[in-house]
């Protein structure tokens, strides 16, 4: 019995787990719709999701509804919040929601614990912690030390001519509030950098936005 090539391509670490094929043989991938809440605060962790396609957005939510994005889990990646819950035995302290149709293969919690005995898988989990902590530290630095207008300009670039998002979604992405983002977008529009319409931002002057990113 062997693992599918497609799965090994996404998660080559499984090649270093002797019983991976046996454990995963009886587990069927789960098809999740967009907007499916995979986990939330206080919920016990039932398993370790391997994302085969789609994406999971992991975030914190305050009592007033404001969201703070932490990271995204794409195909071939793994979730550090889930890893932490499985290692420490605590419940989730964040939320994970699918951003579009997403397919996951959920490794049972007991198998995750058993696989930590294998050096390849243990090193993979430790590397996951290191990578995500680095990402989170970079995000903290951006929020604490970079101007919001520069971060908003950067968030608008790289998506083509149109950015399809509400002001609230952009604010959540930046760890800010909708009112501040709306004021900045209106300022960008007055400067001729963007054109605003319902749930859409049209990029008119990408060079001007890049200058804002660079603090000029």
Coordinates of N, CA, C and O in Angstrom, one line a residue, residues 17-183:
X17 N 6.8 8.9 7.2 CA 6.0 8.3 8.2 C 5.6 6.9 7.8 O 4.9 6.7 6.9
X18 N 6.2 5.9 8.5 CA 6.1 4.5 8.0 C 4.6 4.0 7.8 O 4.3 3.3 6.9
X19 N 3.7 4.4 8.7 CA 2.3 3.9 8.6 C 1.4 4.9 8.0 O 0.1 4.7 8.2
X20 N 1.9 5.9 7.3 CA 1.0 6.9 6.8 C 0.0 6.4 5.8 O -1.2 6.7 5.9
X21 N 0.4 5.5 4.9 CA -0.5 4.9 4.0 C -1.6 4.1 4.6 O -2.8 4.2 4.2
X22 N -1.3 3.4 5.7 CA -2.3 2.5 6.3 C -3.3 3.4 7.1 O -4.5 3.2 7.0
X23 N -2.8 4.4 7.8 CA -3.7 5.3 8.6 C -4.6 6.1 7.7 O -5.8 6.3 7.9
X24 N -4.0 6.7 6.6 CA -4.8 7.5 5.7 C -5.7 6.8 4.7 O -6.6 7.4 4.1
X25 N -5.5 5.5 4.6 CA -6.2 4.7 3.6 C -7.7 4.8 3.9 O -8.6 4.8 3.0
X26 N -8.1 4.7 5.1 CA -9.5 4.7 5.5 C -10.1 6.0 5.8 O -11.3 6.1 6.2
X27 N -9.4 7.1 5.4 CA -10.0 8.5 5.7 C -10.3 9.1 4.4 O -9.4 9.3 3.5
X28 N -11.5 9.5 4.2 CA -11.9 10.2 2.9 C -11.8 11.7 3.0 O -12.1 12.2 4.1
X29 N -11.3 12.4 2.0 CA -11.3 13.8 2.0 C -12.7 14.4 2.3 O -13.7 13.8 1.8
X30 N -12.7 15.5 2.9 CA -14.0 16.2 3.2 C -14.1 17.5 2.3 O -13.1 18.3 2.3
X31 N -15.2 17.6 1.6 CA -15.4 18.8 0.8 C -16.2 19.8 1.6 O -17.3 19.5 2.1
X32 N -15.6 21.0 1.8 CA -16.2 22.0 2.6 C -16.6 23.2 1.7 O -15.8 23.6 0.8
X33 N -17.8 23.8 1.9 CA -18.2 25.0 1.1 C -17.5 26.3 1.6 O -16.9 26.3 2.7
X34 N -17.5 27.3 0.8 CA -17.0 28.6 1.2 C -17.7 29.1 2.5 O -18.9 28.9 2.6
X35 N -17.0 29.7 3.4 CA -17.6 30.2 4.6 C -17.9 29.2 5.7 O -18.6 29.5 6.6
X36 N -17.3 28.0 5.5 CA -17.6 27.0 6.5 C -16.6 27.2 7.7 O -15.4 27.3 7.6
X37 N -17.2 27.2 9.0 CA -16.4 27.4 10.2 C -15.8 26.1 10.6 O -16.5 25.2 11.1
X38 N -14.5 25.9 10.3 CA -13.9 24.6 10.6 C -13.6 24.5 12.1 O -13.7 23.3 12.6
X39 N -13.3 25.5 12.7 CA -13.1 25.5 14.2 C -13.3 26.9 14.8 O -13.2 27.9 14.0
X40 N -13.6 27.0 16.1 CA -13.8 28.3 16.7 C -13.3 28.2 18.2 O -13.0 27.1 18.7
X41 N -13.3 29.3 18.8 CA -12.8 29.4 20.2 C -13.5 28.5 21.1 O -14.8 28.4 21.1
X42 N -12.8 27.8 22.0 CA -13.3 26.9 23.0 C -13.7 25.5 22.5 O -14.1 24.7 23.3
X43 N -13.6 25.3 21.2 CA -13.9 24.0 20.7 C -12.7 23.0 20.8 O -11.6 23.4 20.5
X44 N -13.0 21.8 21.2 CA -11.9 20.8 21.3 C -11.4 20.5 19.9 O -12.2 20.4 18.9
X45 N -10.1 20.2 19.8 CA -9.5 19.8 18.5 C -9.7 18.3 18.2 O -9.2 17.5 19.0
X46 N -10.3 18.0 17.1 CA -10.6 16.6 16.8 C -9.6 16.0 15.8 O -9.5 14.8 15.7
X47 N -8.8 16.8 15.2 CA -7.8 16.2 14.2 C -7.0 17.3 13.6 O -7.1 18.5 13.8
X48 N -6.0 16.9 12.7 CA -5.1 17.7 12.1 C -5.4 17.8 10.6 O -5.3 16.8 9.9
X49 N -5.9 19.0 10.1 CA -6.3 19.1 8.7 C -5.2 19.2 7.7 O -4.3 20.1 7.9
X50 N -5.2 18.4 6.7 CA -4.2 18.5 5.6 C -5.0 19.1 4.4 O -6.0 18.5 4.0
X51 N -4.7 20.3 4.0 CA -5.5 21.0 3.0 C -5.1 20.6 1.6 O -3.9 20.8 1.2
X52 N -6.0 20.0 0.9 CA -5.7 19.4 -0.4 C -6.0 20.5 -1.5 O -5.3 20.5 -2.5
X53 N -7.0 21.3 -1.3 CA -7.3 22.4 -2.2 C -8.1 23.5 -1.4 O -8.6 23.2 -0.4
X54 N -8.0 24.7 -1.9 CA -8.7 25.8 -1.3 C -7.9 26.5 -0.2 O -6.6 26.4 -0.3
X55 N -8.5 27.1 0.8 CA -7.8 27.9 1.8 C -8.6 28.0 3.0 O -9.8 28.1 3.0
X56 N -7.9 28.1 4.2 CA -8.6 28.3 5.5 C -8.0 29.6 6.0 O -6.8 29.8 6.1
X57 N -8.9 30.5 6.4 CA -8.4 31.8 7.0 C -8.5 31.6 8.6 O -9.6 31.3 9.1
X58 N -7.4 31.9 9.2 CA -7.4 31.7 10.7 C -7.3 33.1 11.3 O -6.5 33.9 10.9
X59 N -8.2 33.4 12.3 CA -8.3 34.8 12.8 C -8.8 34.8 14.2 O -9.4 33.8 14.7
X60 N -8.6 35.9 14.9 CA -9.2 36.1 16.2 C -10.4 37.1 16.0 O -10.3 38.0 15.2
X61 N -11.4 37.0 16.9 CA -12.5 37.9 16.8 C -12.8 38.4 18.2 O -12.9 37.7 19.2
X62 N -12.9 39.8 18.3 CA -13.2 40.4 19.5 C -14.7 40.4 19.8 O -15.5 40.1 18.9
X63 N -15.1 40.8 21.0 CA -16.5 40.8 21.4 C -17.3 41.7 20.5 O -18.5 41.5 20.3
X64 N -16.7 42.8 20.1 CA -17.4 43.8 19.2 C -17.5 43.4 17.8 O -18.0 44.1 16.9
X65 N -17.0 42.2 17.5 CA -17.1 41.7 16.1 C -15.8 42.0 15.2 O -15.7 41.5 14.1
X66 N -14.9 42.8 15.7 CA -13.7 43.1 15.0 C -12.8 41.9 14.9 O -12.6 41.2 15.8
X67 N -12.3 41.7 13.7 CA -11.4 40.5 13.4 C -10.0 40.9 13.3 O -9.7 42.0 12.8
X68 N -9.1 40.0 13.7 CA -7.7 40.2 13.5 C -7.2 39.0 12.8 O -7.1 37.9 13.4
X69 N -6.9 39.1 11.5 CA -6.4 37.9 10.8 C -5.0 37.5 11.3 O -4.1 38.3 11.6
X70 N -4.8 36.2 11.4 CA -3.5 35.7 11.8 C -2.7 35.1 10.6 O -1.6 35.5 10.4
X71 N -3.3 34.2 9.8 CA -2.7 33.7 8.7 C -3.7 32.9 7.9 O -4.8 32.6 8.3
X72 N -3.2 32.4 6.7 CA -4.0 31.5 5.8 C -3.3 30.2 5.7 O -2.1 30.2 5.7
X73 N -4.1 29.2 5.6 CA -3.6 27.8 5.4 C -4.0 27.4 4.0 O -5.2 27.2 3.7
X74 N -3.0 27.3 3.1 CA -3.3 26.9 1.7 C -3.0 25.5 1.5 O -2.5 24.8 2.4
X75 N -3.3 25.0 0.3 CA -3.0 23.5 0.0 C -1.5 23.2 0.2 O -0.7 24.0 -0.2
X76 N -1.2 22.1 0.9 CA 0.1 21.8 1.2 C 0.7 22.4 2.4 O 1.8 22.1 2.8
X77 N -0.1 23.2 3.1 CA 0.3 23.8 4.3 C -0.5 23.3 5.5 O -1.4 22.5 5.4
X78 N -0.1 23.7 6.7 CA -0.8 23.2 7.9 C -1.0 24.3 8.9 O -0.5 25.4 8.8
X79 N -1.9 24.1 9.9 CA -2.3 25.1 10.8 C -1.6 25.0 12.2 O -1.7 24.0 12.9
X80 N -0.9 26.1 12.5 CA -0.2 26.1 13.8 C -1.1 26.1 15.0 O -0.8 25.5 16.0
X81 N -2.3 26.7 14.9 CA -3.2 26.8 16.0 C -3.7 25.3 16.3 O -3.7 24.9 17.5
X82 N -4.0 24.6 15.2 CA -4.4 23.2 15.4 C -3.3 22.4 16.0 O -3.5 21.6 17.0
X83 N -2.0 22.6 15.5 CA -0.9 21.8 16.1 C -0.7 22.1 17.5 O -0.5 21.2 18.3
X84 N -0.8 23.4 17.9 CA -0.7 23.8 19.3 C -1.7 23.1 20.2 O -1.4 22.6 21.3
X85 N -3.0 23.1 19.7 CA -4.1 22.5 20.5 C -3.8 21.0 20.7 O -4.0 20.4 21.8
X86 N -3.3 20.3 19.6 CA -3.1 18.9 19.7 C -1.9 18.6 20.6 O -1.9 17.6 21.4
X87 N -0.9 19.4 20.5 CA 0.3 19.1 21.4 C 0.0 19.4 22.8 O 0.5 18.6 23.7
X88 N -0.7 20.5 23.1 CA -0.9 20.9 24.5 C -2.2 20.4 25.1 O -2.4 20.4 26.3
X89 N -3.1 19.9 24.3 CA -4.4 19.3 24.8 C -5.4 20.4 25.2 O -6.3 20.1 25.9
X90 N -5.2 21.6 24.7 CA -6.2 22.7 25.0 C -7.1 22.9 23.9 O -7.0 22.3 22.8
X91 N -8.2 23.7 24.2 CA -9.2 24.0 23.1 C -8.7 25.1 22.2 O -7.7 25.8 22.5
X92 N -9.4 25.3 21.1 CA -9.0 26.3 20.1 C -9.1 27.7 20.8 O -10.0 28.0 21.5
X93 N -8.2 28.6 20.4 CA -8.2 30.0 20.9 C -8.3 30.9 19.7 O -8.0 32.1 19.8
X94 N -8.7 30.4 18.5 CA -8.9 31.2 17.3 C -10.0 30.5 16.5 O -10.5 29.5 16.8
X95 N -10.3 31.2 15.4 CA -11.3 30.6 14.4 C -10.6 30.3 13.1 O -9.7 31.0 12.7
X96 N -11.2 29.3 12.4 CA -10.7 28.9 11.1 C -11.9 28.8 10.2 O -12.8 28.0 10.5
X97 N -12.0 29.5 9.1 CA -13.1 29.5 8.2 C -12.6 29.4 6.7 O -11.5 29.9 6.4
X98 N -13.3 28.6 5.9 CA -12.9 28.4 4.5 C -13.1 29.6 3.7 O -14.2 30.3 3.9
X99 N -12.2 30.0 2.9 CA -12.3 31.2 2.0 C -13.0 30.9 0.7 O -13.5 31.8 0.0
X100 N -13.1 29.6 0.4 CA -13.8 29.2 -0.9 C -14.0 27.7 -0.7 O -13.7 27.1 0.3
X101 N -14.5 27.0 -1.7 CA -14.6 25.6 -1.7 C -13.3 25.0 -1.3 O -12.3 25.2 -2.0
X102 N -13.2 24.1 -0.3 CA -12.0 23.6 0.3 C -12.1 22.1 0.5 O -13.1 21.7 1.1
X103 N -11.0 21.4 0.2 CA -11.0 20.0 0.4 C -9.9 19.7 1.5 O -8.7 20.1 1.3
X104 N -10.3 19.0 2.5 CA -9.3 18.7 3.6 C -9.3 17.2 3.9 O -10.4 16.5 3.7
X105 N -8.2 16.7 4.3 CA -8.1 15.4 4.8 C -7.7 15.5 6.3 O -6.7 16.1 6.6
X106 N -8.5 15.0 7.2 CA -8.3 15.3 8.6 C -7.7 14.0 9.3 O -8.3 13.0 9.4
X107 N -6.4 14.3 9.7 CA -5.7 13.2 10.4 C -6.2 13.2 11.9 O -6.2 14.2 12.6
X108 N -6.7 12.0 12.3 CA -7.2 11.9 13.7 C -6.1 12.3 14.7 O -4.9 12.2 14.5
X109 N -6.6 12.9 15.9 CA -5.7 13.4 16.9 C -4.8 12.3 17.4 O -3.6 12.6 17.7
X110 N -5.3 11.1 17.6 CA -4.4 10.0 18.1 C -3.3 9.7 17.1 O -2.2 9.4 17.5
X111 N -3.6 9.8 15.8 CA -2.5 9.5 14.8 C -1.5 10.6 14.8 O -0.3 10.4 14.7
X112 N -1.9 11.9 15.0 CA -1.0 13.0 15.1 C 0.0 12.8 16.2 O 1.2 13.0 16.1
X113 N -0.6 12.4 17.4 CA 0.3 12.1 18.6 C 1.2 11.0 18.3 O 2.4 11.1 18.7
X114 N 0.8 10.0 17.7 CA 1.7 8.8 17.4 C 2.8 9.2 16.4 O 3.9 8.8 16.6
X115 N 2.4 10.0 15.4 CA 3.4 10.4 14.4 C 4.5 11.3 14.9 O 5.6 11.4 14.3
X116 N 4.3 12.0 16.0 CA 5.3 12.8 16.6 C 6.5 12.0 17.0 O 7.6 12.6 17.2
X117 N 6.4 10.7 17.1 CA 7.5 9.8 17.5 C 8.4 9.6 16.3 O 9.6 9.2 16.4
X118 N 8.0 10.0 15.1 CA 8.8 9.8 13.9 C 9.6 11.2 13.6 O 8.9 12.2 13.6
X119 N 10.9 11.1 13.5 CA 11.7 12.3 13.4 C 11.2 13.2 12.2 O 11.2 14.5 12.4
X120 N 10.9 12.7 11.1 CA 10.5 13.5 9.9 C 9.2 14.3 10.2 O 9.2 15.5 9.9
X121 N 8.2 13.7 10.9 CA 7.0 14.4 11.1 C 7.2 15.4 12.3 O 6.7 16.5 12.3
X122 N 8.0 15.0 13.3 CA 8.2 15.9 14.4 C 9.0 17.1 13.9 O 8.7 18.2 14.3
X123 N 10.0 16.9 13.1 CA 10.7 18.1 12.5 C 9.8 19.0 11.7 O 9.9 20.2 11.7
X124 N 8.9 18.3 11.0 CA 7.9 19.1 10.2 C 7.0 20.0 11.1 O 6.8 21.2 10.8
X125 N 6.5 19.5 12.2 CA 5.7 20.2 13.1 C 6.5 21.4 13.7 O 6.0 22.5 13.8
X126 N 7.7 21.1 14.1 CA 8.6 22.1 14.7 C 8.9 23.2 13.7 O 8.9 24.4 14.1
X127 N 9.1 22.8 12.5 CA 9.4 23.8 11.4 C 8.1 24.7 11.2 O 8.2 25.9 10.9
X128 N 7.0 24.0 11.3 CA 5.7 24.8 11.1 C 5.6 25.8 12.2 O 5.2 27.0 11.8
X129 N 5.9 25.5 13.4 CA 5.8 26.5 14.5 C 6.8 27.6 14.2 O 6.4 28.8 14.3
X130 N 8.0 27.3 13.8 CA 9.0 28.4 13.5 C 8.6 29.3 12.4 O 8.7 30.5 12.5
X131 N 8.1 28.7 11.3 CA 7.6 29.5 10.2 C 6.5 30.4 10.5 O 6.5 31.6 10.2
X132 N 5.5 29.9 11.2 CA 4.3 30.7 11.5 C 4.6 31.8 12.6 O 4.1 32.9 12.5
X133 N 5.5 31.5 13.5 CA 5.8 32.5 14.5 C 6.6 33.6 13.8 O 6.3 34.8 14.1
X134 N 7.4 33.3 12.8 CA 8.1 34.3 12.0 C 7.1 35.2 11.3 O 7.2 36.4 11.3
X135 N 6.0 34.6 10.7 CA 5.0 35.3 10.0 C 4.2 36.2 11.0 O 3.9 37.4 10.6
X136 N 3.9 35.7 12.1 CA 3.1 36.5 13.1 C 3.9 37.6 13.6 O 3.4 38.7 13.8
X137 N 5.2 37.4 13.8 CA 6.1 38.5 14.3 C 6.2 39.6 13.3 O 6.1 40.8 13.6
X138 N 6.2 39.2 12.0 CA 6.2 40.2 10.9 C 4.9 41.0 10.9 O 4.9 42.2 10.7
X139 N 3.8 40.3 11.1 CA 2.5 41.0 11.1 C 2.4 42.0 12.3 O 1.9 43.1 12.2
X140 N 2.9 41.6 13.5 CA 2.9 42.5 14.6 C 3.7 43.7 14.3 O 3.3 44.8 14.7
X141 N 4.9 43.5 13.7 CA 5.7 44.7 13.3 C 5.0 45.6 12.4 O 5.1 46.8 12.5
X142 N 4.3 45.0 11.4 CA 3.6 45.9 10.4 C 2.5 46.7 11.1 O 2.4 47.9 10.9
X143 N 1.7 46.1 12.0 CA 0.7 46.8 12.7 C 1.2 47.8 13.6 O 0.6 48.9 13.7
X144 N 2.3 47.5 14.3 CA 2.8 48.4 15.3 C 3.6 49.6 14.8 O 3.5 50.7 15.3
X145 N 4.3 49.3 13.7 CA 5.3 50.3 13.3 C 5.1 50.9 11.8 O 5.7 51.9 11.5
X146 N 4.2 50.3 11.0 CA 4.0 50.8 9.7 C 2.7 51.6 9.6 O 1.7 51.2 10.2
X147 N 2.7 52.7 8.9 CA 1.6 53.5 8.8 C 0.4 52.7 8.1 O 0.7 51.9 7.2
X148 N -0.8 53.0 8.5 CA -2.0 52.3 7.9 C -2.1 52.6 6.5 O -2.5 51.8 5.7
X149 N -1.9 53.9 6.0 CA -2.1 54.2 4.6 C -1.1 53.4 3.7 O -1.5 52.9 2.6
X150 N 0.1 53.2 4.2 CA 1.1 52.4 3.5 C 0.7 50.9 3.4 O 0.8 50.3 2.4
X151 N 0.1 50.4 4.5 CA -0.3 49.0 4.5 C -1.5 48.8 3.6 O -1.7 47.8 3.0
X152 N -2.4 49.8 3.6 CA -3.6 49.7 2.8 C -3.2 49.8 1.3 O -3.7 49.0 0.5
X153 N -2.3 50.7 1.0 CA -1.9 50.8 -0.4 C -1.2 49.4 -0.9 O -1.5 49.0 -2.0
X154 N -0.4 48.8 0.0 CA 0.2 47.6 -0.3 C -0.8 46.5 -0.5 O -0.7 45.6 -1.4
X155 N -1.9 46.5 0.4 CA -2.9 45.5 0.3 C -3.7 45.6 -1.0 O -4.3 44.6 -1.5
X156 N -3.8 46.8 -1.6 CA -4.6 47.0 -2.9 C -3.8 46.6 -4.1 O -4.4 46.3 -5.1
X157 N -2.5 46.6 -4.0 CA -1.6 46.2 -5.1 C -1.5 44.7 -5.3 O -1.6 44.0 -4.3
X158 N -1.2 44.3 -6.5 CA -0.9 42.9 -6.8 C -2.1 42.1 -7.0 O -2.0 40.8 -7.1
X159 N -3.3 42.7 -7.2 CA -4.5 41.9 -7.5 C -5.1 42.3 -8.8 O -6.3 41.9 -9.1
X160 N -4.4 43.0 -9.6 CA -5.0 43.4 -10.9 C -5.6 44.8 -10.8 O -5.5 45.5 -9.8
X161 N -6.5 45.1 -11.8 CA -7.1 46.4 -11.8 C -8.2 46.6 -10.8 O -8.4 47.7 -10.2
X162 N -8.8 45.5 -10.4 CA -10.0 45.6 -9.5 C -9.7 44.7 -8.2 O -9.2 43.6 -8.3
X163 N -10.0 45.3 -7.1 CA -10.0 44.6 -5.8 C -11.4 44.4 -5.3 O -12.1 45.4 -5.1
X164 N -11.9 43.2 -5.3 CA -13.3 42.9 -4.9 C -13.3 42.6 -3.4 O -13.0 41.5 -2.9
X165 N -13.6 43.7 -2.6 CA -13.7 43.5 -1.1 C -14.4 44.7 -0.6 O -14.4 45.8 -1.1
X166 N -15.1 44.5 0.6 CA -15.7 45.6 1.3 C -14.7 46.3 2.1 O -13.6 45.8 2.4
X167 N -15.1 47.5 2.6 CA -14.2 48.2 3.4 C -13.9 47.5 4.7 O -12.8 47.5 5.3
X168 N -15.0 46.8 5.2 CA -14.8 46.0 6.5 C -13.8 44.8 6.3 O -13.0 44.5 7.1
X169 N -13.9 44.2 5.1 CA -13.0 43.1 4.8 C -11.5 43.6 4.8 O -10.6 42.9 5.3
X170 N -11.3 44.7 4.1 CA -10.0 45.3 4.1 C -9.5 45.7 5.5 O -8.3 45.5 5.8
X171 N -10.4 46.2 6.3 CA -10.0 46.6 7.6 C -9.6 45.4 8.4 O -8.6 45.4 9.2
X172 N -10.4 44.3 8.3 CA -10.1 43.1 9.0 C -8.7 42.5 8.6 O -7.9 42.0 9.4
X173 N -8.4 42.6 7.3 CA -7.2 42.1 6.7 C -6.0 42.9 7.3 O -4.9 42.3 7.5
X174 N -6.2 44.2 7.6 CA -5.1 45.0 8.1 C -5.1 45.2 9.6 O -4.2 45.8 10.2
X175 N -6.1 44.5 10.3 CA -6.1 44.7 11.7 C -6.5 46.0 12.2 O -6.1 46.5 13.2
X176 N -7.4 46.7 11.4 CA -7.9 48.0 11.7 C -9.4 48.0 11.8 O -10.0 47.0 12.0
X177 N -10.0 49.2 11.7 CA -11.4 49.3 11.8 C -11.9 49.9 10.5 O -11.2 50.7 9.8
X178 N -13.2 49.6 10.1 CA -13.8 50.0 8.9 C -13.7 51.5 8.7 O -13.4 52.0 7.6
X179 N -14.0 52.3 9.7 CA -14.1 53.8 9.5 C -12.8 54.4 9.1 O -12.7 55.2 8.2
X180 N -11.7 53.9 9.7 CA -10.4 54.4 9.3 C -10.0 54.0 7.9 O -9.5 54.9 7.1
X181 N -10.3 52.8 7.5 CA -10.0 52.3 6.1 C -10.9 53.1 5.1 O -10.4 53.5 4.0
X182 N -12.1 53.3 5.5 CA -13.0 54.1 4.6 C -12.5 55.5 4.3 O -12.5 56.0 3.2
X183 N -12.0 56.1 5.4 CA -11.5 57.5 5.3 C -10.2 57.5 4.4 O -10.1 58.4 3.5

